[in-house]
Structure formats: structure tokens, C-alpha cells
PDB file of C-alpha atoms in Angstrom:
ATOM      1  CA  UNK A   1      15.660  44.188   4.104  1.00  0.00           C
ATOM      2  CA  UNK A   2      18.431  41.381   3.790  1.00  0.00           C
ATOM      3  CA  UNK A   3      20.236  40.393   6.262  1.00  0.00           C
ATOM      4  CA  UNK A   4      24.063  40.470   6.770  1.00  0.00           C
ATOM      5  CA  UNK A   5      25.606  37.051   7.764  1.00  0.00           C
ATOM      6  CA  UNK A   6      28.160  37.229  10.134  1.00  0.00           C
ATOM      7  CA  UNK A   7      30.277  33.853  11.017  1.00  0.00           C
ATOM      8  CA  UNK A   8      31.733  33.485  14.380  1.00  0.00           C
ATOM      9  CA  UNK A   9      33.762  30.404  16.080  1.00  0.00           C
ATOM     10  CA  UNK A  10      31.020  27.538  16.927  1.00  0.00           C
ATOM     11  CA  UNK A  11      32.587  27.483  20.405  1.00  0.00           C
ATOM     12  CA  UNK A  12      35.767  28.277  22.433  1.00  0.00           C
ATOM     13  CA  UNK A  13      37.373  31.255  23.801  1.00  0.00           C
ATOM     14  CA  UNK A  14      37.537  33.104  20.374  1.00  0.00           C
ATOM     15  CA  UNK A  15      33.505  32.849  20.306  1.00  0.00           C
ATOM     16  CA  UNK A  16      32.704  34.037  23.791  1.00  0.00           C
ATOM     17  CA  UNK A  17      35.068  37.131  22.999  1.00  0.00           C
ATOM     18  CA  UNK A  18      33.285  37.476  19.363  1.00  0.00           C
ATOM     19  CA  UNK A  19      29.539  37.234  21.343  1.00  0.00           C
ATOM     20  CA  UNK A  20      30.472  39.662  23.955  1.00  0.00           C
ATOM     21  CA  UNK A  21      31.335  42.369  21.170  1.00  0.00           C
ATOM     22  CA  UNK A  22      28.369  41.876  19.299  1.00  0.00           C
ATOM     23  CA  UNK A  23      26.498  42.353  22.216  1.00  0.00           C
ATOM     24  CA  UNK A  24      28.094  45.475  22.767  1.00  0.00           C
ATOM     25  CA  UNK A  25      27.385  46.800  19.713  1.00  0.00           C
ATOM     26  CA  UNK A  26      23.578  46.090  20.382  1.00  0.00           C
ATOM     27  CA  UNK A  27      23.096  42.829  18.412  1.00  0.00           C
ATOM     28  CA  UNK A  28      21.578  40.933  20.773  1.00  0.00           C
ATOM     29  CA  UNK A  29      21.141  36.751  19.915  1.00  0.00           C
ATOM     30  CA  UNK A  30      19.313  34.207  21.766  1.00  0.00           C
ATOM     31  CA  UNK A  31      19.951  30.747  22.264  1.00  0.00           C
ATOM     32  CA  UNK A  32      22.874  30.915  19.238  1.00  0.00           C
ATOM     33  CA  UNK A  33      25.132  27.854  20.665  1.00  0.00           C
ATOM     34  CA  UNK A  34      22.616  25.483  20.046  1.00  0.00           C
ATOM     35  CA  UNK A  35      21.673  26.073  16.492  1.00  0.00           C
ATOM     36  CA  UNK A  36      23.742  26.511  13.204  1.00  0.00           C
ATOM     37  CA  UNK A  37      22.286  30.236  13.063  1.00  0.00           C
ATOM     38  CA  UNK A  38      20.677  32.741  14.878  1.00  0.00           C
ATOM     39  CA  UNK A  39      18.965  36.235  13.507  1.00  0.00           C
ATOM     40  CA  UNK A  40      19.520  39.748  15.925  1.00  0.00           C
ATOM     41  CA  UNK A  41      16.876  41.357  17.604  1.00  0.00           C
ATOM     42  CA  UNK A  42      16.204  44.689  15.804  1.00  0.00           C
ATOM     43  CA  UNK A  43      19.104  44.630  13.410  1.00  0.00           C
ATOM     44  CA  UNK A  44      19.842  43.325   9.914  1.00  0.00           C
ATOM     45  CA  UNK A  45      22.147  40.449  10.680  1.00  0.00           C
ATOM     46  CA  UNK A  46      22.439  36.690  11.209  1.00  0.00           C
ATOM     47  CA  UNK A  47      25.317  35.273  13.013  1.00  0.00           C
ATOM     48  CA  UNK A  48      26.197  31.810  11.604  1.00  0.00           C
ATOM     49  CA  UNK A  49      27.980  28.892  14.655  1.00  0.00           C
ATOM     50  CA  UNK A  50      30.932  27.158  12.610  1.00  0.00           C
ATOM     51  CA  UNK A  51      33.635  25.825  12.668  1.00  0.00           C
ATOM     52  CA  UNK A  52      36.970  28.132  12.496  1.00  0.00           C
ATOM     53  CA  UNK A  53      38.836  26.169   9.432  1.00  0.00           C
ATOM     54  CA  UNK A  54      35.371  26.026   7.941  1.00  0.00           C
ATOM     55  CA  UNK A  55      34.871  29.770   8.162  1.00  0.00           C
ATOM     56  CA  UNK A  56      37.461  30.903   4.705  1.00  0.00           C
ATOM     57  CA  UNK A  57      35.965  28.827   2.593  1.00  0.00           C
ATOM     58  CA  UNK A  58      32.333  29.874   3.568  1.00  0.00           C
ATOM     59  CA  UNK A  59      33.702  33.309   2.902  1.00  0.00           C
ATOM     60  CA  UNK A  60      35.293  32.905  -0.394  1.00  0.00           C
ATOM     61  CA  UNK A  61      31.932  31.193  -1.896  1.00  0.00           C
ATOM     62  CA  UNK A  62      29.542  33.573  -0.229  1.00  0.00           C
ATOM     63  CA  UNK A  63      27.938  31.713   2.101  1.00  0.00           C
ATOM     64  CA  UNK A  64      28.327  34.363   4.655  1.00  0.00           C
ATOM     65  CA  UNK A  65      29.434  38.210   4.138  1.00  0.00           C
ATOM     66  CA  UNK A  66      31.669  38.390   7.059  1.00  0.00           C
ATOM     67  CA  UNK A  67      33.525  36.902  10.226  1.00  0.00           C
ATOM     68  CA  UNK A  68      34.818  36.934  13.121  1.00  0.00           C
ATOM     69  CA  UNK A  69      37.894  34.950  12.972  1.00  0.00           C
ATOM     70  CA  UNK A  70      41.603  34.678  13.772  1.00  0.00           C
ATOM     71  CA  UNK A  71      44.072  36.032  11.741  1.00  0.00           C
ATOM     72  CA  UNK A  72      46.279  32.761  11.592  1.00  0.00           C
ATOM     73  CA  UNK A  73      43.441  31.021  10.078  1.00  0.00           C
ATOM     74  CA  UNK A  74      43.149  33.484   7.436  1.00  0.00           C
ATOM     75  CA  UNK A  75      46.527  33.426   6.407  1.00  0.00           C
ATOM     76  CA  UNK A  76      46.492  29.632   6.313  1.00  0.00           C
ATOM     77  CA  UNK A  77      43.258  29.226   4.249  1.00  0.00           C
ATOM     78  CA  UNK A  78      42.108  32.572   3.321  1.00  0.00           C
ATOM     79  CA  UNK A  79      43.811  33.794   0.450  1.00  0.00           C
ATOM     80  CA  UNK A  80      41.872  36.542  -1.258  1.00  0.00           C
ATOM     81  CA  UNK A  81      40.044  37.763   1.557  1.00  0.00           C
ATOM     82  CA  UNK A  82      40.104  41.137   2.888  1.00  0.00           C
ATOM     83  CA  UNK A  83      40.396  42.153   6.764  1.00  0.00           C
ATOM     84  CA  UNK A  84      38.752  45.348   7.700  1.00  0.00           C
ATOM     85  CA  UNK A  85      39.053  45.698  11.343  1.00  0.00           C
ATOM     86  CA  UNK A  86      41.712  44.008  13.692  1.00  0.00           C
ATOM     87  CA  UNK A  87      39.712  43.662  17.211  1.00  0.00           C
ATOM     88  CA  UNK A  88      41.996  43.218  19.331  1.00  0.00           C
ATOM     89  CA  UNK A  89      41.472  39.906  21.459  1.00  0.00           C
ATOM     90  CA  UNK A  90      42.054  35.804  21.070  1.00  0.00           C
ATOM     91  CA  UNK A  91      45.553  37.110  20.726  1.00  0.00           C
ATOM     92  CA  UNK A  92      48.229  34.086  19.881  1.00  0.00           C
ATOM     93  CA  UNK A  93      51.118  33.215  17.760  1.00  0.00           C
ATOM     94  CA  UNK A  94      52.188  30.535  15.311  1.00  0.00           C
ATOM     95  CA  UNK A  95      55.857  29.383  16.464  1.00  0.00           C
ATOM     96  CA  UNK A  96      58.258  26.599  16.112  1.00  0.00           C
ATOM     97  CA  UNK A  97      58.834  24.529  18.735  1.00  0.00           C
ATOM     98  CA  UNK A  98      61.603  21.660  19.224  1.00  0.00           C
ATOM     99  CA  UNK A  99      62.359  19.715  22.201  1.00  0.00           C
ATOM    100  CA  UNK A 100      64.418  21.168  25.224  1.00  0.00           C
ATOM    101  CA  UNK A 101      67.355  19.270  24.867  1.00  0.00           C
ATOM    102  CA  UNK A 102      67.533  19.676  20.817  1.00  0.00           C
ATOM    103  CA  UNK A 103      70.191  22.334  19.492  1.00  0.00           C
ATOM    104  CA  UNK A 104      68.631  25.239  17.778  1.00  0.00           C
ATOM    105  CA  UNK A 105      70.319  28.440  16.904  1.00  0.00           C
ATOM    106  CA  UNK A 106      68.699  29.535  13.738  1.00  0.00           C
ATOM    107  CA  UNK A 107      65.887  28.482  11.454  1.00  0.00           C
ATOM    108  CA  UNK A 108      68.580  26.928   9.395  1.00  0.00           C
ATOM    109  CA  UNK A 109      68.741  23.973  11.991  1.00  0.00           C
ATOM    110  CA  UNK A 110      65.446  23.393  10.369  1.00  0.00           C
ATOM    111  CA  UNK A 111      67.177  21.968   6.954  1.00  0.00           C
ATOM    112  CA  UNK A 112      66.143  18.112   6.505  1.00  0.00           C
ATOM    113  CA  UNK A 113      63.696  18.127   9.813  1.00  0.00           C
ATOM    114  CA  UNK A 114      60.455  16.607  10.206  1.00  0.00           C
ATOM    115  CA  UNK A 115      58.004  19.325  11.416  1.00  0.00           C
ATOM    116  CA  UNK A 116      54.272  18.168  12.522  1.00  0.00           C
ATOM    117  CA  UNK A 117      52.109  21.074  12.034  1.00  0.00           C
ATOM    118  CA  UNK A 118      48.224  22.263  11.434  1.00  0.00           C
ATOM    119  CA  UNK A 119      49.294  24.906   9.087  1.00  0.00           C
ATOM    120  CA  UNK A 120      51.179  23.722   6.476  1.00  0.00           C
ATOM    121  CA  UNK A 121      50.976  26.435   3.999  1.00  0.00           C
ATOM    122  CA  UNK A 122      51.774  29.206   6.619  1.00  0.00           C
ATOM    123  CA  UNK A 123      55.098  27.001   7.596  1.00  0.00           C
ATOM    124  CA  UNK A 124      55.869  26.439   3.909  1.00  0.00           C
ATOM    125  CA  UNK A 125      55.676  30.276   3.326  1.00  0.00           C
ATOM    126  CA  UNK A 126      57.924  30.536   6.131  1.00  0.00           C
ATOM    127  CA  UNK A 127      60.428  27.649   4.963  1.00  0.00           C
ATOM    128  CA  UNK A 128      60.666  28.868   1.376  1.00  0.00           C
ATOM    129  CA  UNK A 129      61.322  32.509   2.640  1.00  0.00           C
ATOM    130  CA  UNK A 130      64.055  31.604   4.432  1.00  0.00           C
ATOM    131  CA  UNK A 131      65.314  28.960   2.308  1.00  0.00           C
ATOM    132  CA  UNK A 132      65.074  26.232   4.036  1.00  0.00           C
ATOM    133  CA  UNK A 133      63.900  22.250   3.127  1.00  0.00           C
ATOM    134  CA  UNK A 134      61.879  20.170   5.405  1.00  0.00           C
ATOM    135  CA  UNK A 135      59.538  17.806   5.323  1.00  0.00           C
ATOM    136  CA  UNK A 136      55.942  18.529   6.598  1.00  0.00           C
ATOM    137  CA  UNK A 137      53.404  16.285   8.668  1.00  0.00           C
ATOM    138  CA  UNK A 138      49.718  17.272   8.841  1.00  0.00           C
ATOM    139  CA  UNK A 139      48.075  16.810  12.046  1.00  0.00           C
ATOM    140  CA  UNK A 140      45.023  18.138  13.079  1.00  0.00           C
ATOM    141  CA  UNK A 141      45.223  18.099  16.637  1.00  0.00           C
ATOM    142  CA  UNK A 142      47.855  17.260  19.529  1.00  0.00           C
ATOM    143  CA  UNK A 143      50.484  18.455  17.213  1.00  0.00           C
ATOM    144  CA  UNK A 144      52.593  18.976  20.804  1.00  0.00           C
ATOM    145  CA  UNK A 145      52.664  14.972  20.916  1.00  0.00           C
ATOM    146  CA  UNK A 146      54.593  14.495  17.945  1.00  0.00           C
ATOM    147  CA  UNK A 147      58.264  15.047  19.088  1.00  0.00           C
ATOM    148  CA  UNK A 148      57.629  12.495  21.950  1.00  0.00           C
ATOM    149  CA  UNK A 149      56.326   9.285  19.867  1.00  0.00           C
ATOM    150  CA  UNK A 150      58.991   9.590  17.188  1.00  0.00           C
ATOM    151  CA  UNK A 151      56.698  11.562  14.370  1.00  0.00           C
ATOM    152  CA  UNK A 152      58.727  14.705  13.812  1.00  0.00           C
ATOM    153  CA  UNK A 153      61.674  16.868  15.258  1.00  0.00           C
ATOM    154  CA  UNK A 154      59.473  20.183  15.702  1.00  0.00           C
ATOM    155  CA  UNK A 155      56.437  21.197  15.723  1.00  0.00           C
ATOM    156  CA  UNK A 156      54.272  24.249  14.279  1.00  0.00           C
ATOM    157  CA  UNK A 157      51.411  25.273  16.220  1.00  0.00           C
ATOM    158  CA  UNK A 158      49.311  28.168  17.938  1.00  0.00           C
ATOM    159  CA  UNK A 159      50.829  29.459  21.300  1.00  0.00           C
ATOM    160  CA  UNK A 160      48.929  31.656  23.987  1.00  0.00           C
ATOM    161  CA  UNK A 161      50.518  31.242  27.556  1.00  0.00           C
ATOM    162  CA  UNK A 162      53.004  28.358  26.218  1.00  0.00           C
ATOM    163  CA  UNK A 163      51.788  26.125  28.972  1.00  0.00           C
ATOM    164  CA  UNK A 164      50.906  23.086  26.146  1.00  0.00           C
ATOM    165  CA  UNK A 165      54.779  23.383  25.144  1.00  0.00           C
ATOM    166  CA  UNK A 166      55.897  22.963  28.697  1.00  0.00           C
ATOM    167  CA  UNK A 167      54.208  19.984  29.624  1.00  0.00           C
ATOM    168  CA  UNK A 168      55.413  18.607  26.256  1.00  0.00           C
ATOM    169  CA  UNK A 169      58.389  18.843  27.026  1.00  0.00           C
ATOM    170  CA  UNK A 170      59.169  21.316  24.131  1.00  0.00           C
ATOM    171  CA  UNK A 171      60.943  25.232  23.745  1.00  0.00           C
ATOM    172  CA  UNK A 172      59.297  28.007  21.359  1.00  0.00           C
ATOM    173  CA  UNK A 173      62.672  28.834  19.210  1.00  0.00           C
ATOM    174  CA  UNK A 174      61.077  30.714  16.310  1.00  0.00           C
ATOM    175  CA  UNK A 175      57.566  33.067  15.572  1.00  0.00           C
ATOM    176  CA  UNK A 176      56.067  32.840  12.440  1.00  0.00           C
ATOM    177  CA  UNK A 177      53.718  35.508  13.027  1.00  0.00           C
ATOM    178  CA  UNK A 178      51.715  37.396  15.163  1.00  0.00           C
ATOM    179  CA  UNK A 179      47.845  36.867  15.366  1.00  0.00           C
ATOM    180  CA  UNK A 180      44.729  38.132  16.699  1.00  0.00           C
ATOM    181  CA  UNK A 181      40.716  37.948  16.027  1.00  0.00           C
ATOM    182  CA  UNK A 182      39.752  40.165  12.795  1.00  0.00           C
ATOM    183  CA  UNK A 183      36.653  40.984  11.100  1.00  0.00           C
ATOM    184  CA  UNK A 184      36.994  39.606   7.662  1.00  0.00           C
ATOM    185  CA  UNK A 185      34.331  39.979   4.888  1.00  0.00           C
ATOM    186  CA  UNK A 186      33.419  37.523   1.800  1.00  0.00           C
ATOM    187  CA  UNK A 187      34.818  38.742  -1.855  1.00  0.00           C
ATOM    188  CA  UNK A 188      31.164  38.425  -2.953  1.00  0.00           C
ATOM    189  CA  UNK A 189      29.893  41.436  -0.580  1.00  0.00           C
ATOM    190  CA  UNK A 190      26.847  42.978  -2.178  1.00  0.00           C
ATOM    191  CA  UNK A 191      26.233  46.578  -2.046  1.00  0.00           C
ATOM    192  CA  UNK A 192      23.299  46.758   0.564  1.00  0.00           C
ATOM    193  CA  UNK A 193      25.199  44.092   2.930  1.00  0.00           C
ATOM    194  CA  UNK A 194      27.921  46.136   2.672  1.00  0.00           C
ATOM    195  CA  UNK A 195      26.463  49.416   4.125  1.00  0.00           C
ATOM    196  CA  UNK A 196      25.367  46.856   6.805  1.00  0.00           C
ATOM    197  CA  UNK A 197      28.744  45.998   7.491  1.00  0.00           C
ATOM    198  CA  UNK A 198      29.601  49.833   7.396  1.00  0.00           C
ATOM    199  CA  UNK A 199      27.727  50.406  10.250  1.00  0.00           C
ATOM    200  CA  UNK A 200      28.633  47.130  12.497  1.00  0.00           C
ATOM    201  CA  UNK A 201      32.362  48.417  11.611  1.00  0.00           C
ATOM    202  CA  UNK A 202      31.509  51.894  13.061  1.00  0.00           C
ATOM    203  CA  UNK A 203      30.015  50.818  16.174  1.00  0.00           C
ATOM    204  CA  UNK A 204      33.185  48.246  16.467  1.00  0.00           C
ATOM    205  CA  UNK A 205      35.524  50.989  16.098  1.00  0.00           C
ATOM    206  CA  UNK A 206      33.513  53.026  18.509  1.00  0.00           C
ATOM    207  CA  UNK A 207      33.686  49.934  21.643  1.00  0.00           C
ATOM    208  CA  UNK A 208      37.651  49.429  20.989  1.00  0.00           C
ATOM    209  CA  UNK A 209      38.325  52.931  21.315  1.00  0.00           C
ATOM    210  CA  UNK A 210      36.587  52.613  24.553  1.00  0.00           C
ATOM    211  CA  UNK A 211      38.284  49.289  26.088  1.00  0.00           C
ATOM    212  CA  UNK A 212      41.697  51.139  24.911  1.00  0.00           C
ATOM    213  CA  UNK A 213      40.961  54.022  26.697  1.00  0.00           C
ATOM    214  CA  UNK A 214      40.545  55.569  30.154  1.00  0.00           C
ATOM    215  CA  UNK A 215      38.229  58.973  31.537  1.00  0.00           C
ATOM    216  CA  UNK A 216      40.750  60.573  34.002  1.00  0.00           C
ATOM    217  CA  UNK A 217      39.296  63.724  35.991  1.00  0.00           C
ATOM    218  CA  UNK A 218      41.716  65.306  38.269  1.00  0.00           C
ATOM    219  CA  UNK A 219      42.095  68.746  40.450  1.00  0.00           C
ATOM    220  CA  UNK A 220      44.545  71.157  40.040  1.00  0.00           C
ATOM    221  CA  UNK A 221      46.017  74.370  41.050  1.00  0.00           C
ATOM    222  CA  UNK A 222      44.984  76.781  38.491  1.00  0.00           C
ATOM    223  CA  UNK A 223      48.665  77.865  37.907  1.00  0.00           C
ATOM    224  CA  UNK A 224      49.656  74.392  37.027  1.00  0.00           C
ATOM    225  CA  UNK A 225      46.605  74.050  34.847  1.00  0.00           C
ATOM    226  CA  UNK A 226      48.570  74.748  31.388  1.00  0.00           C
ATOM    227  CA  UNK A 227      51.301  72.273  32.147  1.00  0.00           C
ATOM    228  CA  UNK A 228      48.646  69.404  33.104  1.00  0.00           C
ATOM    229  CA  UNK A 229      47.457  70.299  29.798  1.00  0.00           C
ATOM    230  CA  UNK A 230      50.432  70.236  28.054  1.00  0.00           C
ATOM    231  CA  UNK A 231      51.265  66.357  29.287  1.00  0.00           C
ATOM    232  CA  UNK A 232      47.438  65.135  28.576  1.00  0.00           C
ATOM    233  CA  UNK A 233      46.946  63.624  25.346  1.00  0.00           C
ATOM    234  CA  UNK A 234      43.092  63.991  25.221  1.00  0.00           C
ATOM    235  CA  UNK A 235      40.616  63.966  22.422  1.00  0.00           C
ATOM    236  CA  UNK A 236      40.928  67.747  20.793  1.00  0.00           C
ATOM    237  CA  UNK A 237      41.534  69.228  24.186  1.00  0.00           C
ATOM    238  CA  UNK A 238      40.850  68.308  27.711  1.00  0.00           C
ATOM    239  CA  UNK A 239      37.764  70.094  29.601  1.00  0.00           C
ATOM    240  CA  UNK A 240      38.586  72.655  32.498  1.00  0.00           C
ATOM    241  CA  UNK A 241      36.003  73.812  34.866  1.00  0.00           C
ATOM    242  CA  UNK A 242      36.433  75.703  37.895  1.00  0.00           C
ATOM    243  CA  UNK A 243      36.049  74.344  41.486  1.00  0.00           C
ATOM    244  CA  UNK A 244      34.036  76.173  44.155  1.00  0.00           C
ATOM    245  CA  UNK A 245      37.118  76.290  46.176  1.00  0.00           C
ATOM    246  CA  UNK A 246      39.262  79.595  44.533  1.00  0.00           C
ATOM    247  CA  UNK A 247      42.436  79.305  42.672  1.00  0.00           C
ATOM    248  CA  UNK A 248      41.227  75.521  41.741  1.00  0.00           C
ATOM    249  CA  UNK A 249      40.338  73.541  38.745  1.00  0.00           C
ATOM    250  CA  UNK A 250      38.691  70.592  37.563  1.00  0.00           C
ATOM    251  CA  UNK A 251      40.311  68.862  34.601  1.00  0.00           C
ATOM    252  CA  UNK A 252      38.985  66.151  32.477  1.00  0.00           C
ATOM    253  CA  UNK A 253      40.352  64.131  29.472  1.00  0.00           C
ATOM    254  CA  UNK A 254      40.617  60.576  28.087  1.00  0.00           C
ATOM    255  CA  UNK A 255      44.241  58.390  27.981  1.00  0.00           C
ATOM    256  CA  UNK A 256      45.233  55.709  26.506  1.00  0.00           C
ATOM    257  CA  UNK A 257      45.576  52.306  28.331  1.00  0.00           C
ATOM    258  CA  UNK A 258      48.905  52.250  26.743  1.00  0.00           C
ATOM    259  CA  UNK A 259      50.030  55.388  28.002  1.00  0.00           C
ATOM    260  CA  UNK A 260      48.074  55.010  31.246  1.00  0.00           C
ATOM    261  CA  UNK A 261      50.736  54.683  34.057  1.00  0.00           C
ATOM    262  CA  UNK A 262      53.006  57.408  32.723  1.00  0.00           C
ATOM    263  CA  UNK A 263      51.040  59.757  32.191  1.00  0.00           C
ATOM    264  CA  UNK A 264      49.590  59.343  35.528  1.00  0.00           C
ATOM    265  CA  UNK A 265      53.208  59.823  37.107  1.00  0.00           C
ATOM    266  CA  UNK A 266      53.703  63.285  34.813  1.00  0.00           C
ATOM    267  CA  UNK A 267      50.550  64.778  36.093  1.00  0.00           C
ATOM    268  CA  UNK A 268      51.638  64.228  39.791  1.00  0.00           C
ATOM    269  CA  UNK A 269      54.764  65.588  39.437  1.00  0.00           C
ATOM    270  CA  UNK A 270      52.948  68.341  38.288  1.00  0.00           C
ATOM    271  CA  UNK A 271      50.653  68.774  40.823  1.00  0.00           C
ATOM    272  CA  UNK A 272      47.645  67.042  40.156  1.00  0.00           C
ATOM    273  CA  UNK A 273      45.234  65.884  43.087  1.00  0.00           C
ATOM    274  CA  UNK A 274      42.209  63.562  43.525  1.00  0.00           C
ATOM    275  CA  UNK A 275      42.997  61.784  40.496  1.00  0.00           C
ATOM    276  CA  UNK A 276      39.867  59.329  39.375  1.00  0.00           C
ATOM    277  CA  UNK A 277      40.286  56.669  36.538  1.00  0.00           C
ATOM    278  CA  UNK A 278      36.777  55.230  35.053  1.00  0.00           C
ATOM    279  CA  UNK A 279      36.635  52.917  32.552  1.00  0.00           C
ATOM    280  CA  UNK A 280      34.721  53.923  28.635  1.00  0.00           C
ATOM    281  CA  UNK A 281      32.247  51.681  27.262  1.00  0.00           C
ATOM    282  CA  UNK A 282      32.424  53.867  23.713  1.00  0.00           C
ATOM    283  CA  UNK A 283      33.843  56.304  22.454  1.00  0.00           C
ATOM    284  CA  UNK A 284      32.329  57.756  19.225  1.00  0.00           C
ATOM    285  CA  UNK A 285      34.487  60.428  17.103  1.00  0.00           C
TER     286      UNK A 285
END
């Protein structure tokens, strides 16, 4: 049986999050960081450790079958590559920033300006969409210093917390796109390896659903059970079990992390007591 070849970033935060996800879906890799590729134990997968910016070309050429990669890199270099799953980690945004003392009201203020960036294709598409003419200076690394040394009037780069911009006396003024890690596939993926990918994707979905949910257990008087069930999102329906104490029931359900505190407040208002909340490792629906 052939192996599915998955590319991940060689080092950095995206590497760590990618390897954690692979481990959570049962793909165990030994000593991967010390070599270009490593095979998984008991699963038909090879993991390739590559420079982030090189991965789109490897996907296009069919050297690797799939990749965990930043969406921003695919938009810049991965035309024609399909995204099959958004993974919910390594979030960032691609932003325009200018010196703090520089006036900026709209994108039109970039007309005729010099913009330093490592994302020329992304920036050019954004400028064209807004009918703005500007001069792009392509820089690989340390983009933030460009305005301070007179090389550019503005920059475009990825931003997570914004602390690097602050340290370089810059302010964020426009967001071109928001990005997160994604699972992308090669256009040359064959059917045999597609079957392996579909198994991996199913496992990833189960892990992500678990990460985004909480298991909740609570006690309630029987005359409040229906009121509480009505506000629990659940999966199909909550589980209701009688307690040893007459007139009381235990209710079990699942709550989305995004709704968590609002739902908990509503449960308390409806008479829920002894509320316990547990993490969910995986959800297989």
C-alpha cells in the first residue's frame, strides 16, 4: 500500500501545532525534526518537514500529496491548490501598517506610496481591487524595519499580536485577509492516496469538534428538566437520568465553546445545580 505524503512546516509554532494535531489523530512520528521526512508508526503516512514558502510548489508538483500550511501562504503562492479543511489554529492576519505619525484614512492614501512586503501577489491583488497604484518592494524577512530606514512608506506583513509593529513604531491600518492553518491537497493526488486522506480528514474533524466543545453534566428538579433541555444545544438530544434523590434528574449534554458562558448563565437561571464541565478529546458523529 502506498503512503500519503504530508508536508508540515520545518520549525516554528505551526510545526508544533501541526505535530500535535497529527498525534491527536493517531499518527505518531519519531525524530521527525532531525530529518527531511519520517514515516508514521502503524499508519500509511510519511511526513515531510519543509520550508513554509516551498510547500505550495511541492503540492503543485505532486512531490507531496497534502500539507498543513498557513492559508496566507497558499493565497500568495498556491494558486490552484484546494483547501479541504480549516484547522482552527495558528491564526493571523495579513495587514497594512504605516508609521504611527503618518496620516491614514483609507486605502487611497497608499496611492503612489512604497510598500515593503513578503506578500507581493496578495498585496497587488488588494491594490488592484481598490484601484490603487503603489510601488512594491519585495523583502524576505524584517519587513517592519523598512519605513524606519527610508525604504518604504508602508508595509504589508502577517500580524498575530501586533507587538512587533508596536516595537517598530508602526500602526495597523488595514486588514487584507485573515488566515489560519489549513489542510491543503495536491491537484495530482491519486485515488489510492485520496482514500488515506479521507480517513485522516475524518479523524481531524473528530478532534476539532472535540476541541470546540465541552461536555456538561448538571442536576435539576424534575419540574425544570424540560426548560433546561430547551436551552441545551446538545448533539441529538440531552441525556436525562433519574437521581437517587426523588424529584431530581441528571442531565448530560454538549455545549459549543463559543456559546459556553451564555448557556451556563441560562442553565443557572432555569434552576440547574451542581454543573460540571469536562473537556472532550474527540467527537465522532
